[in-house]
């Protein structure tokens, strides 16, 4: 008779001490833990190197014949090009300050998700080819050569990093592990390895201007539909100017806000705010995507997709650009746009200036792009908006600092100033989980795809845990954020870790509270749900 | 000594042994961190496990416990393990392993004090807790799948609404995501 294992034997996933060196542990590709691969046709259309059919779950990834040389050369080229990369490869002393700061590590408890270890995957290859000790002593000094399992390992962990940079905040040397992840993804693209949810939006943005590939006329019609919804709510149909020349401001926001729930309500908020202000602005169908999925693939692709912002501002003669609530769009703007596609067109205003308050946004002097929460916070500070925050009284709101605006551009106080003006009930999450210490939603940098929902729930656990805490302690039932990817990824995260908490952009709440000139009595919020605190609404 | 007194006396070491066992289901390189850092937000896995251990033990021992608190503690640990890389048996086997830890520590003592029958009753309560965990696990897995379906719907919500208007039909109701 066979002997059944004990519960201890069943749950023991490992021996007390591992028999193998970390280098010998192969990555495991279980469904739910990897993203679908990019289609060959998509890669061909984008002229990406070595497009081919492959599947992460297969043993053979059909790498090109000379894959090893391609990777060695590509790595060397990048080491020469980016001095920062070479520095990051050399300078780490393995102090471990970053080790427990990663939401992927905290959620998966996989040691290779410690940022130091994730970087070590590449650093070990660097040692082998680029350091004397590594060349001579190999594995004894943590050096290893390329092999196909190493490629798989790099793929597995480069797509278990959302490039949120929380680890960088704690690194005493300032090593930016997000940049290392970005380089690893670039290297993988050299041998034709990319993921569908990044490359498909890249293709669509490249061809039609927005991530779902909606044609310009349809894009306009959807925005018109949202303007109709605004009229339903407030009795005023906001203007929807598209592709009009000669306006002072070009407004660019992620296209997710036009297509996806609950982002659309944030977009409706923008339309209503601009209408009330009588803002001299236009939208664009060409620059209809603020988000830059290219930044999750290669620097060149990011540059290409970013170029349309200045090109459109030039074509339409706009004096400055107002940018919507987005995450990585702002990282690209603040960190890279000047170098990629700058300087801004000569006709643009020297310093973007609010036409309503006269405030000069000197921080945007170089890029000519102002974040909408800076713009709105300034309006509120100067009492330019009539607000009735009691309309949001049924909400107890907290604020999720989106990684890129928080750590990539230091946008910490403006969204809070706006939220506090439009909501009477605002509660912060615990100190170590907000502002520059914020935990990622777990699905940024192109990982907001449904096939890895299980992985996203793991990586979003630290954020979910903090949210659950304020939900239980203070009755928080709403979380606002300033990122379109967050608006897509936080609802499932909240549904899992803190059910009952809804998610919105900041400007949805602004428009709910905004008292517009000539509006009808508000009985509904932007989602066309009855406002409980208004006569005529639900009790 | 009454049964409760025996249980109370050994709470700390049984809980510590079980926490050790649960943390051993993670990689050795991770375990040290999980074991040593005590912060509910900076080491959620360690915190959730330790918290659950205390609640589980009290429930098993027959203490007068707050049902909501027990449910919450159990739910958090199950939620966590339901999405980590575990099979269902690895995720929930920890509750059966709890029984083994309790048995090896306490059964000889209980037998000595003539409390075997009462002990067996307490042990059966672990089965109840494991069954509760099983329901929670099943629900959590369903939520993950529900999230996948909802996300696909939400991503294209307005597109679908727009598509329905293309033949000239009036615009349908707006997305009704409840705020």
mmCIF file of N, CA and C in Angstrom, chain A residues 345-455:
data_model
loop_
_atom_site.group_PDB
_atom_site.id
_atom_site.type_symbol
_atom_site.label_atom_id
_atom_site.label_comp_id
_atom_site.label_asym_id
_atom_site.label_seq_id
_atom_site.Cartn_x
_atom_site.Cartn_y
_atom_site.Cartn_z
ATOM 1 N N UNK A 345 8.819 73.431 -29.739
ATOM 2 C CA UNK A 345 8.716 74.347 -30.888
ATOM 3 C C UNK A 345 8.895 75.817 -30.477
ATOM 4 N N UNK A 346 9.570 76.561 -31.323
ATOM 5 C CA UNK A 346 9.977 77.926 -30.964
ATOM 6 C C UNK A 346 8.800 78.857 -30.694
ATOM 7 N N UNK A 347 7.657 78.589 -31.340
ATOM 8 C CA UNK A 347 6.536 79.527 -31.177
ATOM 9 C C UNK A 347 5.868 79.405 -29.809
ATOM 10 N N UNK A 348 6.214 78.357 -29.051
ATOM 11 C CA UNK A 348 5.483 78.133 -27.792
ATOM 12 C C UNK A 348 5.885 79.174 -26.748
ATOM 13 N N UNK A 349 5.005 79.350 -25.790
ATOM 14 C CA UNK A 349 5.192 80.343 -24.731
ATOM 15 C C UNK A 349 6.466 80.043 -23.937
ATOM 16 N N UNK A 350 7.170 81.067 -23.532
ATOM 17 C CA UNK A 350 8.416 80.834 -22.795
ATOM 18 C C UNK A 350 8.142 80.064 -21.497
ATOM 19 N N UNK A 351 7.188 80.571 -20.725
ATOM 20 C CA UNK A 351 6.780 79.859 -19.509
ATOM 21 C C UNK A 351 5.264 79.676 -19.570
ATOM 22 N N UNK A 352 4.790 78.406 -19.562
ATOM 23 C CA UNK A 352 3.338 78.202 -19.583
ATOM 24 C C UNK A 352 2.669 78.986 -18.456
ATOM 25 N N UNK A 353 1.613 79.693 -18.814
ATOM 26 C CA UNK A 353 0.965 80.582 -17.843
ATOM 27 C C UNK A 353 -0.530 80.325 -17.832
ATOM 28 N N UNK A 354 -1.090 80.218 -16.640
ATOM 29 C CA UNK A 354 -2.532 79.984 -16.572
ATOM 30 C C UNK A 354 -3.281 81.212 -17.066
ATOM 31 N N UNK A 355 -4.152 81.046 -18.063
ATOM 32 C CA UNK A 355 -4.895 82.213 -18.563
ATOM 33 C C UNK A 355 -5.926 82.699 -17.545
ATOM 34 N N UNK A 356 -6.215 81.886 -16.544
ATOM 35 C CA UNK A 356 -7.250 82.266 -15.573
ATOM 36 C C UNK A 356 -6.626 83.022 -14.404
ATOM 37 N N UNK A 357 -5.489 82.542 -13.909
ATOM 38 C CA UNK A 357 -4.915 83.156 -12.707
ATOM 39 C C UNK A 357 -3.637 83.946 -12.993
ATOM 40 N N UNK A 358 -3.058 83.719 -14.138
ATOM 41 C CA UNK A 358 -1.801 84.397 -14.472
ATOM 42 C C UNK A 358 -0.582 83.729 -13.852
ATOM 43 N N UNK A 359 -0.801 82.610 -13.161
ATOM 44 C CA UNK A 359 0.332 81.911 -12.546
ATOM 45 C C UNK A 359 1.257 81.358 -13.620
ATOM 46 N N UNK A 360 2.549 81.587 -13.429
ATOM 47 C CA UNK A 360 3.526 81.025 -14.359
ATOM 48 C C UNK A 360 4.015 79.689 -13.812
ATOM 49 N N UNK A 361 3.914 78.663 -14.632
ATOM 50 C CA UNK A 361 4.388 77.335 -14.211
ATOM 51 C C UNK A 361 5.854 77.198 -14.614
ATOM 52 N N UNK A 362 6.712 77.770 -13.772
ATOM 53 C CA UNK A 362 8.138 77.808 -14.129
ATOM 54 C C UNK A 362 8.755 76.409 -14.190
ATOM 55 N N UNK A 363 8.147 75.470 -13.426
ATOM 56 C CA UNK A 363 8.662 74.104 -13.475
ATOM 57 C C UNK A 363 8.490 73.483 -14.862
ATOM 58 N N UNK A 364 7.575 74.041 -15.652
ATOM 59 C CA UNK A 364 7.314 73.490 -16.982
ATOM 60 C C UNK A 364 7.926 74.354 -18.082
ATOM 61 N N UNK A 365 8.847 75.235 -17.686
ATOM 62 C CA UNK A 365 9.457 76.166 -18.653
ATOM 63 C C UNK A 365 10.100 75.403 -19.814
ATOM 64 N N UNK A 366 10.752 74.320 -19.475
ATOM 65 C CA UNK A 366 11.478 73.599 -20.506
ATOM 66 C C UNK A 366 10.572 72.707 -21.363
ATOM 67 N N UNK A 367 9.680 71.961 -20.699
ATOM 68 C CA UNK A 367 8.856 71.009 -21.471
ATOM 69 C C UNK A 367 7.608 71.647 -22.067
ATOM 70 N N UNK A 368 7.150 72.742 -21.482
ATOM 71 C CA UNK A 368 5.907 73.441 -21.883
ATOM 72 C C UNK A 368 4.662 72.614 -21.567
ATOM 73 N N UNK A 369 4.812 71.653 -20.690
ATOM 74 C CA UNK A 369 3.650 70.827 -20.339
ATOM 75 C C UNK A 369 3.330 70.935 -18.852
ATOM 76 N N UNK A 370 2.078 71.235 -18.561
ATOM 77 C CA UNK A 370 1.644 71.419 -17.179
ATOM 78 C C UNK A 370 0.683 70.286 -16.807
ATOM 79 N N UNK A 371 0.869 69.758 -15.628
ATOM 80 C CA UNK A 371 -0.012 68.686 -15.141
ATOM 81 C C UNK A 371 -1.339 69.279 -14.704
ATOM 82 N N UNK A 372 -2.414 68.613 -15.056
ATOM 83 C CA UNK A 372 -3.735 69.187 -14.775
ATOM 84 C C UNK A 372 -3.996 69.409 -13.282
ATOM 85 N N UNK A 373 -3.398 68.584 -12.412
ATOM 86 C CA UNK A 373 -3.668 68.860 -10.983
ATOM 87 C C UNK A 373 -2.902 70.098 -10.509
ATOM 88 N N UNK A 374 -1.781 70.419 -11.167
ATOM 89 C CA UNK A 374 -1.099 71.681 -10.838
ATOM 90 C C UNK A 374 -1.997 72.846 -11.264
ATOM 91 N N UNK A 375 -2.564 72.692 -12.456
ATOM 92 C CA UNK A 375 -3.424 73.722 -13.036
ATOM 93 C C UNK A 375 -4.666 73.939 -12.150
ATOM 94 N N UNK A 376 -5.307 72.838 -11.761
ATOM 95 C CA UNK A 376 -6.540 72.945 -10.973
ATOM 96 C C UNK A 376 -6.247 73.399 -9.540
ATOM 97 N N UNK A 377 -5.156 72.894 -8.967
ATOM 98 C CA UNK A 377 -4.803 73.318 -7.600
ATOM 99 C C UNK A 377 -4.587 74.829 -7.577
ATOM 100 N N UNK A 378 -3.988 75.342 -8.642
ATOM 101 C CA UNK A 378 -3.750 76.789 -8.748
ATOM 102 C C UNK A 378 -5.083 77.546 -8.836
ATOM 103 N N UNK A 379 -6.029 76.986 -9.618
ATOM 104 C CA UNK A 379 -7.350 77.619 -9.733
ATOM 105 C C UNK A 379 -8.035 77.675 -8.364
ATOM 106 N N UNK A 380 -7.934 76.574 -7.641
ATOM 107 C CA UNK A 380 -8.599 76.504 -6.330
ATOM 108 C C UNK A 380 -7.937 77.481 -5.356
ATOM 109 N N UNK A 381 -6.617 77.542 -5.399
ATOM 110 C CA UNK A 381 -5.904 78.444 -4.506
ATOM 111 C C UNK A 381 -6.328 79.893 -4.733
ATOM 112 N N UNK A 382 -6.622 80.215 -5.991
ATOM 113 C CA UNK A 382 -7.022 81.588 -6.319
ATOM 114 C C UNK A 382 -8.550 81.773 -6.323
ATOM 115 N N UNK A 383 -9.237 80.811 -5.736
ATOM 116 C CA UNK A 383 -10.713 80.884 -5.645
ATOM 117 C C UNK A 383 -11.398 81.100 -6.987
ATOM 118 N N UNK A 384 -10.943 80.451 -7.990
ATOM 119 C CA UNK A 384 -11.539 80.626 -9.318
ATOM 120 C C UNK A 384 -12.623 79.604 -9.616
ATOM 121 N N UNK A 385 -12.813 78.637 -8.714
ATOM 122 C CA UNK A 385 -13.843 77.633 -8.958
ATOM 123 C C UNK A 385 -14.880 77.692 -7.844
ATOM 124 N N UNK A 386 -16.147 77.575 -8.238
ATOM 125 C CA UNK A 386 -17.194 77.479 -7.227
ATOM 126 C C UNK A 386 -17.423 75.990 -6.984
ATOM 127 N N UNK A 387 -17.196 75.585 -5.754
ATOM 128 C CA UNK A 387 -17.255 74.150 -5.465
ATOM 129 C C UNK A 387 -18.259 73.844 -4.361
ATOM 130 N N UNK A 388 -18.904 72.700 -4.511
ATOM 131 C CA UNK A 388 -19.785 72.213 -3.453
ATOM 132 C C UNK A 388 -19.307 70.810 -3.060
ATOM 133 N N UNK A 389 -18.330 70.762 -2.154
ATOM 134 C CA UNK A 389 -17.764 69.447 -1.814
ATOM 135 C C UNK A 389 -18.753 68.504 -1.146
ATOM 136 N N UNK A 390 -19.886 69.057 -0.642
ATOM 137 C CA UNK A 390 -20.847 68.184 0.046
ATOM 138 C C UNK A 390 -21.443 67.147 -0.914
ATOM 139 N N UNK A 391 -21.346 67.437 -2.221
ATOM 140 C CA UNK A 391 -21.844 66.444 -3.187
ATOM 141 C C UNK A 391 -21.039 65.143 -3.116
ATOM 142 N N UNK A 392 -19.835 65.255 -2.590
ATOM 143 C CA UNK A 392 -18.998 64.043 -2.446
ATOM 144 C C UNK A 392 -19.006 63.522 -1.006
ATOM 145 N N UNK A 393 -19.991 63.980 -0.226
ATOM 146 C CA UNK A 393 -20.002 63.609 1.200
ATOM 147 C C UNK A 393 -20.242 62.121 1.452
ATOM 148 N N UNK A 394 -20.823 61.442 0.476
ATOM 149 C CA UNK A 394 -21.043 60.000 0.682
ATOM 150 C C UNK A 394 -19.735 59.215 0.522
ATOM 151 N N UNK A 395 -18.680 59.932 0.157
ATOM 152 C CA UNK A 395 -17.389 59.258 -0.033
ATOM 153 C C UNK A 395 -16.422 59.600 1.099
ATOM 154 N N UNK A 396 -15.722 58.601 1.564
ATOM 155 C CA UNK A 396 -14.567 58.841 2.435
ATOM 156 C C UNK A 396 -13.381 58.427 1.576
ATOM 157 N N UNK A 397 -12.626 59.418 1.157
ATOM 158 C CA UNK A 397 -11.634 59.192 0.108
ATOM 159 C C UNK A 397 -10.221 59.122 0.645
ATOM 160 N N UNK A 398 -9.457 58.230 0.040
ATOM 161 C CA UNK A 398 -8.024 58.256 0.256
ATOM 162 C C UNK A 398 -7.362 58.533 -1.090
ATOM 163 N N UNK A 399 -6.054 58.728 -1.080
ATOM 164 C CA UNK A 399 -5.379 59.040 -2.343
ATOM 165 C C UNK A 399 -4.215 58.089 -2.560
ATOM 166 N N UNK A 400 -4.215 57.476 -3.733
ATOM 167 C CA UNK A 400 -3.098 56.606 -4.114
ATOM 168 C C UNK A 400 -2.127 57.437 -4.948
ATOM 169 N N UNK A 401 -0.909 57.618 -4.435
ATOM 170 C CA UNK A 401 0.098 58.328 -5.231
ATOM 171 C C UNK A 401 0.560 57.388 -6.344
ATOM 172 N N UNK A 402 0.297 57.774 -7.570
ATOM 173 C CA UNK A 402 0.747 56.953 -8.694
ATOM 174 C C UNK A 402 2.269 57.102 -8.781
ATOM 175 N N UNK A 403 2.951 55.985 -9.024
ATOM 176 C CA UNK A 403 4.424 55.956 -8.896
ATOM 177 C C UNK A 403 5.124 57.023 -9.727
ATOM 178 N N UNK A 404 4.740 57.131 -10.991
ATOM 179 C CA UNK A 404 5.486 58.034 -11.866
ATOM 180 C C UNK A 404 5.314 59.505 -11.516
ATOM 181 N N UNK A 405 4.082 59.990 -11.339
ATOM 182 C CA UNK A 405 3.958 61.383 -10.894
ATOM 183 C C UNK A 405 4.623 61.619 -9.535
ATOM 184 N N UNK A 406 4.522 60.641 -8.627
ATOM 185 C CA UNK A 406 5.082 60.854 -7.287
ATOM 186 C C UNK A 406 6.609 60.827 -7.321
ATOM 187 N N UNK A 407 7.162 59.713 -7.816
ATOM 188 C CA UNK A 407 8.621 59.581 -7.771
ATOM 189 C C UNK A 407 9.315 60.126 -9.012
ATOM 190 N N UNK A 408 8.560 60.198 -10.120
ATOM 191 C CA UNK A 408 9.186 60.660 -11.360
ATOM 192 C C UNK A 408 9.132 62.161 -11.529
ATOM 193 N N UNK A 409 8.207 62.838 -10.821
ATOM 194 C CA UNK A 409 8.127 64.293 -10.989
ATOM 195 C C UNK A 409 7.807 65.033 -9.693
ATOM 196 N N UNK A 410 7.680 64.305 -8.584
ATOM 197 C CA UNK A 410 7.465 64.970 -7.300
ATOM 198 C C UNK A 410 6.101 65.614 -7.143
ATOM 199 N N UNK A 411 5.112 65.072 -7.848
ATOM 200 C CA UNK A 411 3.757 65.622 -7.737
ATOM 201 C C UNK A 411 3.069 64.973 -6.524
ATOM 202 N N UNK A 412 3.190 65.618 -5.380
ATOM 203 C CA UNK A 412 2.687 65.014 -4.147
ATOM 204 C C UNK A 412 1.579 65.838 -3.504
ATOM 205 N N UNK A 413 1.724 67.138 -3.504
ATOM 206 C CA UNK A 413 0.786 67.985 -2.754
ATOM 207 C C UNK A 413 -0.381 68.508 -3.586
ATOM 208 N N UNK A 414 -0.150 68.700 -4.876
ATOM 209 C CA UNK A 414 -1.210 69.295 -5.701
ATOM 210 C C UNK A 414 -2.475 68.436 -5.744
ATOM 211 N N UNK A 415 -2.350 67.112 -6.023
ATOM 212 C CA UNK A 415 -3.595 66.310 -6.045
ATOM 213 C C UNK A 415 -4.296 66.314 -4.700
ATOM 214 N N UNK A 416 -3.516 66.346 -3.628
ATOM 215 C CA UNK A 416 -4.115 66.366 -2.279
ATOM 216 C C UNK A 416 -4.848 67.687 -2.041
ATOM 217 N N UNK A 417 -4.243 68.778 -2.499
ATOM 218 C CA UNK A 417 -4.894 70.084 -2.332
ATOM 219 C C UNK A 417 -6.227 70.093 -3.068
ATOM 220 N N UNK A 418 -6.237 69.526 -4.263
ATOM 221 C CA UNK A 418 -7.476 69.493 -5.044
ATOM 222 C C UNK A 418 -8.513 68.610 -4.338
ATOM 223 N N UNK A 419 -8.072 67.418 -3.949
ATOM 224 C CA UNK A 419 -9.004 66.477 -3.308
ATOM 225 C C UNK A 419 -9.624 67.050 -2.046
ATOM 226 N N UNK A 420 -8.792 67.702 -1.238
ATOM 227 C CA UNK A 420 -9.307 68.246 0.023
ATOM 228 C C UNK A 420 -10.316 69.377 -0.226
ATOM 229 N N UNK A 421 -10.166 70.038 -1.382
ATOM 230 C CA UNK A 421 -11.108 71.116 -1.700
ATOM 231 C C UNK A 421 -12.429 70.582 -2.229
ATOM 232 N N UNK A 422 -12.406 69.392 -2.808
ATOM 233 C CA UNK A 422 -13.645 68.883 -3.411
ATOM 234 C C UNK A 422 -14.291 67.759 -2.606
ATOM 235 N N UNK A 423 -13.587 67.273 -1.578
ATOM 236 C CA UNK A 423 -14.150 66.208 -0.731
ATOM 237 C C UNK A 423 -14.000 66.622 0.726
ATOM 238 N N UNK A 424 -15.055 66.485 1.473
ATOM 239 C CA UNK A 424 -14.964 66.833 2.900
ATOM 240 C C UNK A 424 -14.306 65.729 3.720
ATOM 241 N N UNK A 425 -14.332 64.508 3.173
ATOM 242 C CA UNK A 425 -13.787 63.379 3.940
ATOM 243 C C UNK A 425 -12.564 62.817 3.232
ATOM 244 N N UNK A 426 -11.389 63.166 3.738
ATOM 245 C CA UNK A 426 -10.157 62.685 3.127
ATOM 246 C C UNK A 426 -9.277 62.045 4.196
ATOM 247 N N UNK A 427 -8.791 60.853 3.912
ATOM 248 C CA UNK A 427 -7.958 60.119 4.872
ATOM 249 C C UNK A 427 -6.713 59.610 4.152
ATOM 250 N N UNK A 428 -5.561 59.781 4.783
ATOM 251 C CA UNK A 428 -4.332 59.262 4.188
ATOM 252 C C UNK A 428 -4.134 57.790 4.558
ATOM 253 N N UNK A 429 -3.501 57.054 3.677
ATOM 254 C CA UNK A 429 -3.089 55.695 4.009
ATOM 255 C C UNK A 429 -1.817 55.791 4.870
ATOM 256 N N UNK A 430 -1.351 54.673 5.468
ATOM 257 C CA UNK A 430 -0.176 54.768 6.356
ATOM 258 C C UNK A 430 1.037 55.421 5.687
ATOM 259 N N UNK A 431 1.773 56.123 6.515
ATOM 260 C CA UNK A 431 2.861 56.992 6.056
ATOM 261 C C UNK A 431 3.853 56.338 5.087
ATOM 262 N N UNK A 432 4.252 55.106 5.401
ATOM 263 C CA UNK A 432 5.283 54.459 4.576
ATOM 264 C C UNK A 432 4.738 53.919 3.265
ATOM 265 N N UNK A 433 3.449 54.153 3.010
ATOM 266 C CA UNK A 433 2.873 53.609 1.779
ATOM 267 C C UNK A 433 2.353 54.711 0.859
ATOM 268 N N UNK A 434 2.681 55.962 1.212
ATOM 269 C CA UNK A 434 2.161 57.070 0.391
ATOM 270 C C UNK A 434 3.290 58.022 -0.029
ATOM 271 N N UNK A 435 2.923 59.048 -0.748
ATOM 272 C CA UNK A 435 3.854 60.045 -1.260
ATOM 273 C C UNK A 435 5.014 59.343 -1.970
ATOM 274 N N UNK A 436 6.269 59.742 -1.721
ATOM 275 C CA UNK A 436 7.341 59.097 -2.482
ATOM 276 C C UNK A 436 7.557 57.636 -2.101
ATOM 277 N N UNK A 437 6.992 57.233 -0.946
ATOM 278 C CA UNK A 437 7.104 55.822 -0.531
ATOM 279 C C UNK A 437 5.980 54.971 -1.118
ATOM 280 N N UNK A 438 5.188 55.546 -1.964
ATOM 281 C CA UNK A 438 3.974 54.857 -2.423
ATOM 282 C C UNK A 438 4.246 53.464 -2.987
ATOM 283 N N UNK A 439 3.298 52.558 -2.721
ATOM 284 C CA UNK A 439 3.370 51.229 -3.323
ATOM 285 C C UNK A 439 2.649 51.265 -4.663
ATOM 286 N N UNK A 440 3.241 50.622 -5.625
ATOM 287 C CA UNK A 440 2.686 50.554 -6.981
ATOM 288 C C UNK A 440 1.345 49.808 -6.972
ATOM 289 N N UNK A 441 0.538 50.087 -8.003
ATOM 290 C CA UNK A 441 -0.718 49.351 -8.177
ATOM 291 C C UNK A 441 -0.437 47.898 -8.534
ATOM 292 N N UNK A 442 0.818 47.607 -8.880
ATOM 293 C CA UNK A 442 1.210 46.231 -9.177
ATOM 294 C C UNK A 442 1.112 45.855 -10.639
ATOM 295 N N UNK A 443 0.690 46.800 -11.471
ATOM 296 C CA UNK A 443 0.487 46.428 -12.877
ATOM 297 C C UNK A 443 0.883 47.547 -13.838
ATOM 298 N N UNK A 444 1.743 48.453 -13.397
ATOM 299 C CA UNK A 444 2.211 49.508 -14.300
ATOM 300 C C UNK A 444 3.189 48.950 -15.319
ATOM 301 N N UNK A 445 3.743 49.830 -16.110
ATOM 302 C CA UNK A 445 4.740 49.503 -17.138
ATOM 303 C C UNK A 445 4.282 48.387 -18.075
ATOM 304 N N UNK A 446 3.010 48.428 -18.427
ATOM 305 C CA UNK A 446 2.499 47.482 -19.426
ATOM 306 C C UNK A 446 2.109 46.131 -18.864
ATOM 307 N N UNK A 447 2.009 46.020 -17.552
ATOM 308 C CA UNK A 447 1.617 44.728 -16.980
ATOM 309 C C UNK A 447 0.124 44.683 -16.633
ATOM 310 N N UNK A 448 -0.616 45.703 -17.086
ATOM 311 C CA UNK A 448 -2.050 45.726 -16.754
ATOM 312 C C UNK A 448 -2.860 44.892 -17.738
ATOM 313 N N UNK A 449 -2.472 43.642 -17.847
ATOM 314 C CA UNK A 449 -3.177 42.761 -18.768
ATOM 315 C C UNK A 449 -3.835 41.645 -17.969
ATOM 316 N N UNK A 450 -5.004 41.216 -18.463
ATOM 317 C CA UNK A 450 -5.832 40.341 -17.619
ATOM 318 C C UNK A 450 -5.259 38.941 -17.416
ATOM 319 N N UNK A 451 -4.423 38.464 -18.351
ATOM 320 C CA UNK A 451 -3.964 37.071 -18.206
ATOM 321 C C UNK A 451 -3.053 36.866 -16.994
ATOM 322 N N UNK A 452 -2.497 37.974 -16.468
ATOM 323 C CA UNK A 452 -1.664 37.822 -15.270
ATOM 324 C C UNK A 452 -2.373 38.403 -14.035
ATOM 325 N N UNK A 453 -3.687 38.334 -14.040
ATOM 326 C CA UNK A 453 -4.459 38.895 -12.912
ATOM 327 C C UNK A 453 -3.961 38.340 -11.577
ATOM 328 N N UNK A 454 -3.645 37.045 -11.577
ATOM 329 C CA UNK A 454 -3.196 36.415 -10.333
ATOM 330 C C UNK A 454 -1.878 37.044 -9.853
ATOM 331 N N UNK A 455 -0.965 37.229 -10.792
ATOM 332 C CA UNK A 455 0.318 37.865 -10.465
ATOM 333 C C UNK A 455 0.082 39.298 -9.989
#
